[in-house]
Amino acid sequence: VKTPTELTKLFNPKSIAVIGATETPRKVGRIVFEQLKGSGRKLYPVHHKELQILQEKAYQSVGDLPDAIDLAIITIAAEKAVIAAEECAQKGIPFIIIIAGGFAESGPDGRSLEERLKQIPLRYSSRILGPNSLGIFLPLEKIDTIFVEHGDKALAAGGGVACIVQSGSVGVEGLGYASNTGFGMRAFVGLGNKCDLNETDFLTYFARDPHTNCLAFYLENFEQGRQFLNLAKPIALQKPIIVLKAGSTASGTQAVASHTGKLAGSDNVVTGAFRQFGIQRVYDDEELCDASKILSALPPTRGNRVAVLTGAGGYGVMCADYIERHDARAQLQMAVLSEETKRRIKKATFEFSACHNPVDITASATDEMHAGSLAALIDDPAVDIIISISFFATPGISSRLQDLIVEQARRTFKPIIIFTEYGPFTDAHLKRFYGAGVVGYPSLSRTVRATRTLVERANILKQLRDIG
Amino acid sequence: VKTPTELTKLFNPKSIAVIGATETPRKVGRIVFEQLKGSGRKLYPVHHKELQILQEKAYQSVGDLPDAIDLAIITIAAEKAVIAAEECAQKGIPFIIIIAGGFAESGPDGRSLEERLKQIPLRYSSRILGPNSLGIFLPLEKIDTIFVEHGDKALAAGGGVACIVQSGSVGVEGLGYASNTGFGMRAFVGLGNKCDLNETDFLTYFARDPHTNCLAFYLENFEQGRQFLNLAKPIALQKPIIVLKAGSTASGTQAVASHTGKLAGSDNVVTGAFRQFGIQRVYDDEELCDASKILSALPPTRGNRVAVLTGAGGYGVMCADYIERHDARAQLQMAVLSEETKRRIKKATFEFSACHNPVDITASATDEMHAGSLAALIDDPAVDIIISISFFATPGISSRLQDLIVEQARRTFKPIIIFTEYGPFTDAHLKRFYGAGVVGYPSLSRTVRATRTLVERANILKQLRDIG
């Protein structure tokens, strides 16, 4: 059995066969083929009847294809997909993606089909992604095989997060989040039923990939749990690893069995092991995206002392409450500001500004006052992290504040995390901030949770280094 | 001392004086006056120099005003505002709103100014809202004195939630949430520093107001804690009361003191008392809005057994995890579906649909399949609540599903709560659902939390009734 851990031909193929490509609108084979037209790769559509598909000569069978094709994407239904996969393997195509469902997740007939698929990598030198895979998406390589709408335009700029998901829908929604106000994406991989390639293969690959700076997984089960953990530990010293492991309660675990035909494993064991091996655990897709965003964009913190800056007193109070609340992820504490810092803030703002922490410069503050206070907090050695509550509703604050915050953020390694909200403008503000390298969130609880994620990352690094 | 608990002339005044009204653009007095022009009330602008303001004859002093004015809104700065308030009281104006800050929250000088204000209701029959109040907003009465941008167009339709907030910024953000995908608003009241009128007055008033079906408070301290609680208990039997009480940790409590010059009170005492007196506690503005939305729109549940319907298996798993997680608010449990229900769902969908709970009808489901499964769950007596995970990304699902869900929701008293997400379309979906009386949220954790809020409400009703 050959086990090519080198997945370059999967993610950056020179030539791609699309089995089931068609001109029929809305069919999966049409959407996938159409999207790949923009990839600049040599494409080989295969359809048993159609002779030409979107200006490309079509082949009537896999056997008719030329040699040395790097990747086959099979878009036809389960039973026919198995036959096509066998033909692709015989043809020596090293990577095969199978999109169709109707395998182990769908009952006894599907299970026996999946058993046939599992034989292929054992008998040939081909590796399979899927079945029931959403496909792959790599903005940098212009490779996109995902047949559902996923906001590609916003994601086209790329980013550092490799996102590997066992559930198609979670993947699609994650892509939606990412394209909205979320993180920049290095790669998206839909694992599907994992008849062959699984999370461990992609952990290994993206750990070495120079464009990846953060690995995010949605998993319902582990194929090789122990191996995954052992591999994760040294990787976590270099790049953050986040895992959303679904199926943590009785019903959740049972639902995993229905969804993928797999056992979810004991939840307590999972939680304990994750921490020990440097993996950060999250519990839903919102958390996964929020954690990916901050861990890919910001360096680990030096400590857990947080300064809160606000022009909105009530939010300062709520933020302090959240910060001091106990949380298993990581503890935060309110920074104790120096007298010098307090003087500087009062001088930059008003004599009546509240200069304990949270720092409340009131609704009368201007852009310059907010930026001046931020500068004072950056310069205070007793502050490790700054949460800047930046609303744009009061008369003294304009969108220029965004530029001033970005300017301050660029002169320091201290994380400055933005909380901004207020209806329809929020996403636009957050996008502009992110475009300039500043991370923010549209809810207070998510802002503080992301801050904890960053401190958790620092704690993990310390723990792994201490162990050696 | 007169204590008119009847606040009709505050919220539905026939005539309004605006002290500090001006033609100068962007000034508070200009914005407030301009907004009130649409109210259909008789307006009396007062400015020491300007003779006419936006086509209305202006008065040069409060003394020049005619008699029998219902409400005075004072938009000038602190020291002058105190003098104007005294003049308004001498003139017999029963209600005075003071917008300016610079009182107790800003140091010794401001505190003595506020002391002078406090004397006014003791010496005259006038009541004061503020100082440092954001103002009031009542869509039904077309009264809007709020000088910061707050998405009024979306809120103009009104709703059942009376929202009473001690912090201006929390109020503005709450209004932003509400106008986005949140709740319909009956009334908004900015309490400010509460030199006279406080949360207890508004609790009493909106409890009796026939247009109010839910009361939501953001408070940093209680003026008359014991009285508030005693009043709340019988009201809670009729209408849900939600309180966001900020200042629950050491730093939060200290920040309250800086923000309002008040003591926040012991947090443990607060939590215990709230529950006993029928108040539902929340911890940030997102929670406050989410709870308001569901409690104002849906009747209390009969029980806590939740059925989850999804075409996206992964979300079914995560949702089950959240439902079975322990939470102090209220416990939920996964409903055990009858064999008949399972048969109906399989018949309406596929033989391979997972018909345990969560019910996963797969990404191949159509609008009709989703609606048919929902119908089966509604008819199952072992189901109290349904969470419908309704995404619009798969080919079989169209926006028609919204109509089908609304149709099902209208034939049952069982709460059907929607979770939908996916980037730019989410808000539009949620707005359309809400317009048709169906409540939904854009994140899984918020959906399950809101479900808990509804069960908590049912538990509170049971507890209060049992006590008698």
mmCIF file of N, CA and C in Angstrom, chain A residues 26 106 148-151 167 169-170 172-173 176-177 180 218 220 244 246-252 255-256 258-259 283-287 312-315 317-318 320-322 324-325 334 352 354 358 360 391 395 421-423 442-443 445, chain B residues 26 106 149-151 167 169-170 172-173 176-177 180 218 220 244 246-252 255-256 258-259 283-287 312-315 317-318 320-322 324-325 334 352 354 358 360 391 393 395 421-423 442-443 445:
data_model
loop_
_atom_site.group_PDB
_atom_site.id
_atom_site.type_symbol
_atom_site.label_atom_id
_atom_site.label_comp_id
_atom_site.label_asym_id
_atom_site.label_seq_id
_atom_site.Cartn_x
_atom_site.Cartn_y
_atom_site.Cartn_z
ATOM 1 N N ARG A 26 -27.647 23.734 -13.357
ATOM 2 C CA ARG A 26 -27.936 23.433 -11.945
ATOM 3 C C ARG A 26 -27.475 22.049 -11.502
ATOM 4 N N SER A 106 -26.220 6.167 4.886
ATOM 5 C CA SER A 106 -27.596 5.996 4.417
ATOM 6 C C SER A 106 -28.129 4.568 4.547
ATOM 7 N N VAL A 148 -22.055 24.312 -3.784
ATOM 8 C CA VAL A 148 -23.061 25.202 -3.193
ATOM 9 C C VAL A 148 -22.490 26.614 -3.070
ATOM 10 N N GLU A 149 -23.367 27.570 -3.133
ATOM 11 C CA GLU A 149 -23.032 28.999 -3.026
ATOM 12 C C GLU A 149 -22.227 29.231 -1.741
ATOM 13 N N HIS A 150 -21.075 29.902 -1.862
ATOM 14 C CA HIS A 150 -20.266 30.098 -0.661
ATOM 15 C C HIS A 150 -19.469 31.393 -0.648
ATOM 16 N N GLY A 151 -20.059 32.424 -1.213
ATOM 17 C CA GLY A 151 -19.477 33.767 -1.071
ATOM 18 C C GLY A 151 -18.038 33.863 -1.541
ATOM 19 N N SER A 167 -18.533 17.773 8.109
ATOM 20 C CA SER A 167 -19.925 17.951 7.707
ATOM 21 C C SER A 167 -20.009 19.002 6.622
ATOM 22 N N SER A 169 -22.598 20.753 5.640
ATOM 23 C CA SER A 169 -23.343 21.963 5.980
ATOM 24 C C SER A 169 -22.538 22.871 6.895
ATOM 25 N N VAL A 170 -21.834 22.279 7.858
ATOM 26 C CA VAL A 170 -21.015 23.103 8.744
ATOM 27 C C VAL A 170 -19.953 23.827 7.912
ATOM 28 N N VAL A 172 -20.215 24.730 4.710
ATOM 29 C CA VAL A 172 -20.837 25.805 3.941
ATOM 30 C C VAL A 172 -21.095 27.011 4.825
ATOM 31 N N GLU A 173 -21.606 26.763 6.019
ATOM 32 C CA GLU A 173 -21.911 27.876 6.916
ATOM 33 C C GLU A 173 -20.616 28.546 7.372
ATOM 34 N N GLY A 176 -19.592 30.762 4.776
ATOM 35 C CA GLY A 176 -20.448 31.941 4.809
ATOM 36 C C GLY A 176 -19.971 32.945 5.842
ATOM 37 N N TYR A 177 -19.706 32.445 7.047
ATOM 38 C CA TYR A 177 -19.164 33.301 8.098
ATOM 39 C C TYR A 177 -17.868 33.961 7.654
ATOM 40 N N ASN A 180 -18.223 36.694 5.268
ATOM 41 C CA ASN A 180 -18.965 37.831 5.763
ATOM 42 C C ASN A 180 -18.042 38.784 6.535
ATOM 43 N N TYR A 218 -13.641 20.779 11.921
ATOM 44 C CA TYR A 218 -14.922 20.324 12.466
ATOM 45 C C TYR A 218 -14.966 18.814 12.317
ATOM 46 N N GLU A 220 -16.662 14.950 13.721
ATOM 47 C CA GLU A 220 -17.662 14.211 14.513
ATOM 48 C C GLU A 220 -17.057 12.938 15.092
ATOM 49 N N LEU A 244 -13.451 21.725 16.551
ATOM 50 C CA LEU A 244 -14.843 21.641 16.965
ATOM 51 C C LEU A 244 -15.219 20.174 16.886
ATOM 52 N N ALA A 246 -17.988 17.706 17.577
ATOM 53 C CA ALA A 246 -19.420 17.584 17.875
ATOM 54 C C ALA A 246 -19.717 16.230 18.484
ATOM 55 N N GLY A 247 -20.835 16.142 19.154
ATOM 56 C CA GLY A 247 -21.237 14.885 19.784
ATOM 57 C C GLY A 247 -20.688 14.773 21.180
ATOM 58 N N SER A 248 -21.003 15.739 22.049
ATOM 59 C CA SER A 248 -20.429 15.710 23.394
ATOM 60 C C SER A 248 -21.441 15.271 24.450
ATOM 61 N N THR A 249 -22.703 15.133 24.078
ATOM 62 C CA THR A 249 -23.708 14.660 25.040
ATOM 63 C C THR A 249 -24.313 13.369 24.509
ATOM 64 N N ALA A 250 -25.207 12.773 25.306
ATOM 65 C CA ALA A 250 -25.804 11.494 24.903
ATOM 66 C C ALA A 250 -26.493 11.607 23.546
ATOM 67 N N SER A 251 -27.367 12.606 23.403
ATOM 68 C CA SER A 251 -28.098 12.735 22.137
ATOM 69 C C SER A 251 -27.180 13.151 21.002
ATOM 70 N N GLY A 252 -26.224 13.998 21.325
ATOM 71 C CA GLY A 252 -25.271 14.419 20.303
ATOM 72 C C GLY A 252 -24.478 13.242 19.769
ATOM 73 N N ALA A 255 -26.563 11.152 17.630
ATOM 74 C CA ALA A 255 -26.807 11.826 16.355
ATOM 75 C C ALA A 255 -25.608 11.692 15.421
ATOM 76 N N VAL A 256 -24.417 11.663 15.996
ATOM 77 C CA VAL A 256 -23.225 11.445 15.173
ATOM 78 C C VAL A 256 -23.332 10.101 14.463
ATOM 79 N N SER A 258 -25.981 8.528 13.588
ATOM 80 C CA SER A 258 -26.945 8.649 12.487
ATOM 81 C C SER A 258 -26.338 9.407 11.319
ATOM 82 N N HIS A 259 -25.557 10.421 11.638
ATOM 83 C CA HIS A 259 -25.081 11.317 10.598
ATOM 84 C C HIS A 259 -23.965 10.702 9.778
ATOM 85 N N TYR A 283 -17.063 24.807 20.461
ATOM 86 C CA TYR A 283 -18.313 24.053 20.554
ATOM 87 C C TYR A 283 -19.351 24.336 19.484
ATOM 88 N N ASP A 284 -19.150 25.348 18.683
ATOM 89 C CA ASP A 284 -20.027 25.501 17.514
ATOM 90 C C ASP A 284 -19.289 26.250 16.418
ATOM 91 N N ASP A 285 -19.959 26.405 15.285
ATOM 92 C CA ASP A 285 -19.276 26.967 14.118
ATOM 93 C C ASP A 285 -18.942 28.449 14.297
ATOM 94 N N GLU A 286 -19.765 29.147 15.047
ATOM 95 C CA GLU A 286 -19.470 30.554 15.323
ATOM 96 C C GLU A 286 -18.151 30.668 16.095
ATOM 97 N N GLU A 287 -18.025 29.813 17.131
ATOM 98 C CA GLU A 287 -16.778 29.795 17.912
ATOM 99 C C GLU A 287 -15.590 29.391 17.055
ATOM 100 N N ALA A 312 -18.573 54.217 25.984
ATOM 101 C CA ALA A 312 -19.924 53.787 26.346
ATOM 102 C C ALA A 312 -19.846 53.055 27.686
ATOM 103 N N GLY A 313 -20.088 53.799 28.758
ATOM 104 C CA GLY A 313 -19.866 53.291 30.103
ATOM 105 C C GLY A 313 -20.487 51.933 30.381
ATOM 106 N N GLY A 314 -21.712 51.727 29.965
ATOM 107 C CA GLY A 314 -22.404 50.466 30.241
ATOM 108 C C GLY A 314 -21.651 49.270 29.687
ATOM 109 N N TYR A 315 -21.076 49.433 28.516
ATOM 110 C CA TYR A 315 -20.336 48.329 27.915
ATOM 111 C C TYR A 315 -19.037 48.059 28.644
ATOM 112 N N VAL A 317 -18.720 48.287 31.849
ATOM 113 C CA VAL A 317 -19.153 47.487 33.004
ATOM 114 C C VAL A 317 -19.382 46.031 32.598
ATOM 115 N N MET A 318 -20.153 45.831 31.530
ATOM 116 C CA MET A 318 -20.446 44.452 31.104
ATOM 117 C C MET A 318 -19.174 43.723 30.689
ATOM 118 N N ALA A 320 -16.099 44.230 31.805
ATOM 119 C CA ALA A 320 -15.369 43.858 33.021
ATOM 120 C C ALA A 320 -15.999 42.621 33.662
ATOM 121 N N ASP A 321 -17.323 42.567 33.683
ATOM 122 C CA ASP A 321 -18.012 41.386 34.223
ATOM 123 C C ASP A 321 -17.603 40.119 33.476
ATOM 124 N N TYR A 322 -17.620 40.190 32.161
ATOM 125 C CA TYR A 322 -17.249 39.011 31.362
ATOM 126 C C TYR A 322 -15.792 38.620 31.590
ATOM 127 N N GLU A 324 -13.880 39.032 34.191
ATOM 128 C CA GLU A 324 -13.588 38.445 35.507
ATOM 129 C C GLU A 324 -14.374 37.164 35.791
ATOM 130 N N ARG A 325 -15.259 36.807 34.891
ATOM 131 C CA ARG A 325 -16.011 35.573 35.072
ATOM 132 C C ARG A 325 -15.079 34.380 34.886
ATOM 133 N N MET A 334 -8.433 42.013 34.847
ATOM 134 C CA MET A 334 -8.450 43.428 34.501
ATOM 135 C C MET A 334 -7.089 44.016 34.877
ATOM 136 N N PHE A 352 -12.905 64.426 33.741
ATOM 137 C CA PHE A 352 -13.906 63.537 34.347
ATOM 138 C C PHE A 352 -13.933 62.130 33.743
ATOM 139 N N ALA A 354 -13.359 58.324 33.411
ATOM 140 C CA ALA A 354 -13.110 57.302 34.427
ATOM 141 C C ALA A 354 -11.859 56.538 34.022
ATOM 142 N N PRO A 358 -12.369 49.352 33.625
ATOM 143 C CA PRO A 358 -12.476 49.921 32.285
ATOM 144 C C PRO A 358 -12.296 51.439 32.248
ATOM 145 N N ASP A 360 -13.419 54.746 30.782
ATOM 146 C CA ASP A 360 -14.628 55.285 30.143
ATOM 147 C C ASP A 360 -14.387 56.750 29.792
ATOM 148 N N PHE A 391 -17.678 52.250 19.071
ATOM 149 C CA PHE A 391 -18.966 52.461 18.434
ATOM 150 C C PHE A 391 -18.886 53.704 17.561
ATOM 151 N N PRO A 395 -21.685 61.738 18.264
ATOM 152 C CA PRO A 395 -21.294 62.792 17.309
ATOM 153 C C PRO A 395 -19.777 62.960 17.156
ATOM 154 N N GLU A 421 -20.650 47.265 17.266
ATOM 155 C CA GLU A 421 -21.911 46.706 16.823
ATOM 156 C C GLU A 421 -22.752 47.831 16.281
ATOM 157 N N TYR A 422 -24.012 47.638 16.292
ATOM 158 C CA TYR A 422 -24.999 48.594 15.826
ATOM 159 C C TYR A 422 -25.425 48.338 14.396
ATOM 160 N N GLY A 423 -26.344 47.457 14.325
ATOM 161 C CA GLY A 423 -27.136 47.223 13.137
ATOM 162 C C GLY A 423 -26.391 47.080 11.827
ATOM 163 N N PRO A 442 -18.737 41.432 16.502
ATOM 164 C CA PRO A 442 -19.963 42.218 16.639
ATOM 165 C C PRO A 442 -20.758 41.922 17.903
ATOM 166 N N SER A 443 -20.182 41.232 18.881
ATOM 167 C CA SER A 443 -20.891 41.066 20.146
ATOM 168 C C SER A 443 -19.858 41.027 21.267
ATOM 169 N N SER A 445 -19.834 39.314 24.137
ATOM 170 C CA SER A 445 -19.451 37.997 24.639
ATOM 171 C C SER A 445 -18.465 37.328 23.683
ATOM 172 N N ARG B 26 -26.678 69.822 13.506
ATOM 173 C CA ARG B 26 -25.951 68.828 14.302
ATOM 174 C C ARG B 26 -26.024 69.078 15.809
ATOM 175 N N SER B 106 -19.839 62.900 36.917
ATOM 176 C CA SER B 106 -18.646 63.619 36.459
ATOM 177 C C SER B 106 -17.870 64.322 37.578
ATOM 178 N N GLU B 149 -28.444 58.495 16.005
ATOM 179 C CA GLU B 149 -28.978 57.622 14.946
ATOM 180 C C GLU B 149 -29.412 56.282 15.552
ATOM 181 N N HIS B 150 -30.657 55.860 15.278
ATOM 182 C CA HIS B 150 -31.111 54.597 15.879
ATOM 183 C C HIS B 150 -32.082 53.814 15.016
ATOM 184 N N GLY B 151 -31.864 53.870 13.697
ATOM 185 C CA GLY B 151 -32.605 52.975 12.797
ATOM 186 C C GLY B 151 -34.107 53.081 12.938
ATOM 187 N N SER B 167 -28.153 53.052 30.699
ATOM 188 C CA SER B 167 -26.983 53.531 29.962
ATOM 189 C C SER B 167 -27.393 53.953 28.567
ATOM 190 N N SER B 169 -25.529 54.329 25.881
ATOM 191 C CA SER B 169 -24.933 53.557 24.797
ATOM 192 C C SER B 169 -25.588 52.186 24.664
ATOM 193 N N VAL B 170 -25.870 51.547 25.809
ATOM 194 C CA VAL B 170 -26.529 50.244 25.740
ATOM 195 C C VAL B 170 -27.885 50.414 25.066
ATOM 196 N N VAL B 172 -28.709 52.705 22.799
ATOM 197 C CA VAL B 172 -28.537 52.921 21.363
ATOM 198 C C VAL B 172 -28.235 51.606 20.662
ATOM 199 N N GLU B 173 -27.366 50.820 21.269
ATOM 200 C CA GLU B 173 -27.015 49.551 20.640
ATOM 201 C C GLU B 173 -28.211 48.612 20.642
ATOM 202 N N GLY B 176 -30.297 49.507 17.916
ATOM 203 C CA GLY B 176 -29.690 49.034 16.678
ATOM 204 C C GLY B 176 -29.998 47.572 16.426
ATOM 205 N N TYR B 177 -29.820 46.753 17.451
ATOM 206 C CA TYR B 177 -30.170 45.339 17.367
ATOM 207 C C TYR B 177 -31.636 45.165 16.982
ATOM 208 N N ASN B 180 -32.445 45.861 13.505
ATOM 209 C CA ASN B 180 -31.800 44.987 12.542
ATOM 210 C C ASN B 180 -32.616 43.702 12.335
ATOM 211 N N TYR B 218 -32.185 47.472 31.255
ATOM 212 C CA TYR B 218 -30.740 47.455 31.511
ATOM 213 C C TYR B 218 -30.495 48.359 32.708
ATOM 214 N N GLU B 220 -27.819 49.394 36.125
ATOM 215 C CA GLU B 220 -26.530 49.259 36.811
ATOM 216 C C GLU B 220 -26.732 49.307 38.318
ATOM 217 N N LEU B 244 -31.196 43.031 32.578
ATOM 218 C CA LEU B 244 -29.746 42.964 32.435
ATOM 219 C C LEU B 244 -29.162 43.829 33.535
ATOM 220 N N ALA B 246 -25.933 44.973 35.129
ATOM 221 C CA ALA B 246 -24.486 45.024 34.947
ATOM 222 C C ALA B 246 -23.804 45.245 36.287
ATOM 223 N N GLY B 247 -22.524 44.909 36.330
ATOM 224 C CA GLY B 247 -21.759 45.078 37.559
ATOM 225 C C GLY B 247 -21.873 43.854 38.446
ATOM 226 N N SER B 248 -21.486 42.680 37.930
ATOM 227 C CA SER B 248 -21.638 41.461 38.708
ATOM 228 C C SER B 248 -20.316 40.965 39.272
ATOM 229 N N THR B 249 -19.195 41.567 38.865
ATOM 230 C CA THR B 249 -17.895 41.160 39.401
ATOM 231 C C THR B 249 -17.257 42.368 40.090
ATOM 232 N N ALA B 250 -16.099 42.156 40.683
ATOM 233 C CA ALA B 250 -15.442 43.238 41.418
ATOM 234 C C ALA B 250 -15.190 44.442 40.517
ATOM 235 N N SER B 251 -14.558 44.206 39.360
ATOM 236 C CA SER B 251 -14.255 45.329 38.473
ATOM 237 C C SER B 251 -15.519 45.932 37.876
ATOM 238 N N GLY B 252 -16.473 45.069 37.575
ATOM 239 C CA GLY B 252 -17.730 45.560 37.028
ATOM 240 C C GLY B 252 -18.432 46.472 38.010
ATOM 241 N N ALA B 255 -16.727 49.690 38.220
ATOM 242 C CA ALA B 255 -16.983 50.471 37.006
ATOM 243 C C ALA B 255 -18.358 51.125 37.058
ATOM 244 N N VAL B 256 -19.321 50.459 37.678
ATOM 245 C CA VAL B 256 -20.642 51.054 37.845
ATOM 246 C C VAL B 256 -20.517 52.353 38.631
ATOM 247 N N SER B 258 -17.995 54.358 38.796
ATOM 248 C CA SER B 258 -17.432 55.391 37.928
ATOM 249 C C SER B 258 -18.472 55.887 36.938
ATOM 250 N N HIS B 259 -19.285 54.969 36.449
ATOM 251 C CA HIS B 259 -20.189 55.305 35.347
ATOM 252 C C HIS B 259 -21.379 56.122 35.829
ATOM 253 N N TYR B 283 -27.169 38.782 30.662
ATOM 254 C CA TYR B 283 -25.841 39.299 30.978
ATOM 255 C C TYR B 283 -25.219 40.246 29.954
ATOM 256 N N ASP B 284 -25.802 40.370 28.794
ATOM 257 C CA ASP B 284 -25.337 41.425 27.893
ATOM 258 C C ASP B 284 -26.475 41.850 26.977
ATOM 259 N N ASP B 285 -26.197 42.857 26.151
ATOM 260 C CA ASP B 285 -27.280 43.441 25.358
ATOM 261 C C ASP B 285 -27.786 42.485 24.287
ATOM 262 N N GLU B 286 -26.912 41.624 23.781
ATOM 263 C CA GLU B 286 -27.351 40.632 22.803
ATOM 264 C C GLU B 286 -28.383 39.693 23.437
ATOM 265 N N GLU B 287 -28.067 39.234 24.655
ATOM 266 C CA GLU B 287 -29.009 38.377 25.387
ATOM 267 C C GLU B 287 -30.307 39.104 25.685
ATOM 268 N N ALA B 312 -29.113 19.542 7.791
ATOM 269 C CA ALA B 312 -27.665 19.668 7.931
ATOM 270 C C ALA B 312 -27.230 18.895 9.161
ATOM 271 N N GLY B 313 -26.804 17.642 8.939
ATOM 272 C CA GLY B 313 -26.540 16.728 10.042
ATOM 273 C C GLY B 313 -25.662 17.285 11.145
ATOM 274 N N GLY B 314 -24.590 17.951 10.768
ATOM 275 C CA GLY B 314 -23.649 18.471 11.753
ATOM 276 C C GLY B 314 -24.312 19.408 12.742
ATOM 277 N N TYR B 315 -25.218 20.214 12.256
ATOM 278 C CA TYR B 315 -25.906 21.156 13.133
ATOM 279 C C TYR B 315 -26.880 20.455 14.057
ATOM 280 N N VAL B 317 -26.288 17.584 15.373
ATOM 281 C CA VAL B 317 -25.415 17.071 16.439
ATOM 282 C C VAL B 317 -25.073 18.196 17.428
ATOM 283 N N MET B 318 -24.616 19.327 16.914
ATOM 284 C CA MET B 318 -24.231 20.434 17.801
ATOM 285 C C MET B 318 -25.423 20.944 18.597
ATOM 286 N N ALA B 320 -28.085 19.223 19.555
ATOM 287 C CA ALA B 320 -28.364 18.256 20.622
ATOM 288 C C ALA B 320 -27.381 18.443 21.773
ATOM 289 N N ASP B 321 -26.115 18.684 21.448
ATOM 290 C CA ASP B 321 -25.105 18.938 22.484
ATOM 291 C C ASP B 321 -25.503 20.139 23.343
ATOM 292 N N TYR B 322 -25.871 21.220 22.701
ATOM 293 C CA TYR B 322 -26.263 22.428 23.442
ATOM 294 C C TYR B 322 -27.506 22.172 24.290
ATOM 295 N N GLU B 324 -28.620 19.437 25.663
ATOM 296 C CA GLU B 324 -28.422 18.569 26.825
ATOM 297 C C GLU B 324 -27.394 19.106 27.811
ATOM 298 N N ARG B 325 -26.753 20.197 27.464
ATOM 299 C CA ARG B 325 -25.790 20.793 28.378
ATOM 300 C C ARG B 325 -26.523 21.389 29.581
ATOM 301 N N MET B 334 -34.075 16.445 24.996
ATOM 302 C CA MET B 334 -34.405 16.040 23.635
ATOM 303 C C MET B 334 -35.685 15.202 23.700
ATOM 304 N N PHE B 352 -33.939 6.839 4.242
ATOM 305 C CA PHE B 352 -32.669 6.950 4.972
ATOM 306 C C PHE B 352 -32.581 8.176 5.883
ATOM 307 N N ALA B 354 -32.570 10.282 9.136
ATOM 308 C CA ALA B 354 -32.337 9.883 10.536
ATOM 309 C C ALA B 354 -33.513 10.399 11.355
ATOM 310 N N PRO B 358 -31.941 14.463 17.102
ATOM 311 C CA PRO B 358 -32.328 15.325 15.993
ATOM 312 C C PRO B 358 -32.769 14.570 14.741
ATOM 313 N N ASP B 360 -32.676 14.322 10.963
ATOM 314 C CA ASP B 360 -31.809 14.801 9.880
ATOM 315 C C ASP B 360 -32.382 14.320 8.559
ATOM 316 N N PHE B 391 -31.602 26.220 6.613
ATOM 317 C CA PHE B 391 -30.607 26.872 5.787
ATOM 318 C C PHE B 391 -31.135 26.967 4.359
ATOM 319 N N ALA B 393 -29.055 27.012 1.519
ATOM 320 C CA ALA B 393 -27.900 26.855 0.633
ATOM 321 C C ALA B 393 -28.040 25.652 -0.293
ATOM 322 N N PRO B 395 -29.656 22.813 -2.931
ATOM 323 C CA PRO B 395 -30.480 23.032 -4.131
ATOM 324 C C PRO B 395 -31.982 22.815 -3.904
ATOM 325 N N GLU B 421 -28.482 30.751 9.175
ATOM 326 C CA GLU B 421 -27.328 31.624 9.092
ATOM 327 C C GLU B 421 -26.887 31.655 7.648
ATOM 328 N N TYR B 422 -25.664 31.952 7.448
ATOM 329 C CA TYR B 422 -25.049 32.022 6.146
ATOM 330 C C TYR B 422 -25.013 33.437 5.605
ATOM 331 N N GLY B 423 -23.996 34.076 6.040
ATOM 332 C CA GLY B 423 -23.553 35.334 5.486
ATOM 333 C C GLY B 423 -24.613 36.398 5.223
ATOM 334 N N PRO B 442 -29.524 34.025 14.338
ATOM 335 C CA PRO B 442 -28.465 33.716 13.382
ATOM 336 C C PRO B 442 -27.302 32.928 13.963
ATOM 337 N N SER B 443 -27.451 32.356 15.159
ATOM 338 C CA SER B 443 -26.394 31.480 15.657
ATOM 339 C C SER B 443 -27.031 30.380 16.489
ATOM 340 N N SER B 445 -25.943 28.809 19.221
ATOM 341 C CA SER B 445 -25.938 28.975 20.676
ATOM 342 C C SER B 445 -27.027 29.959 21.093
#
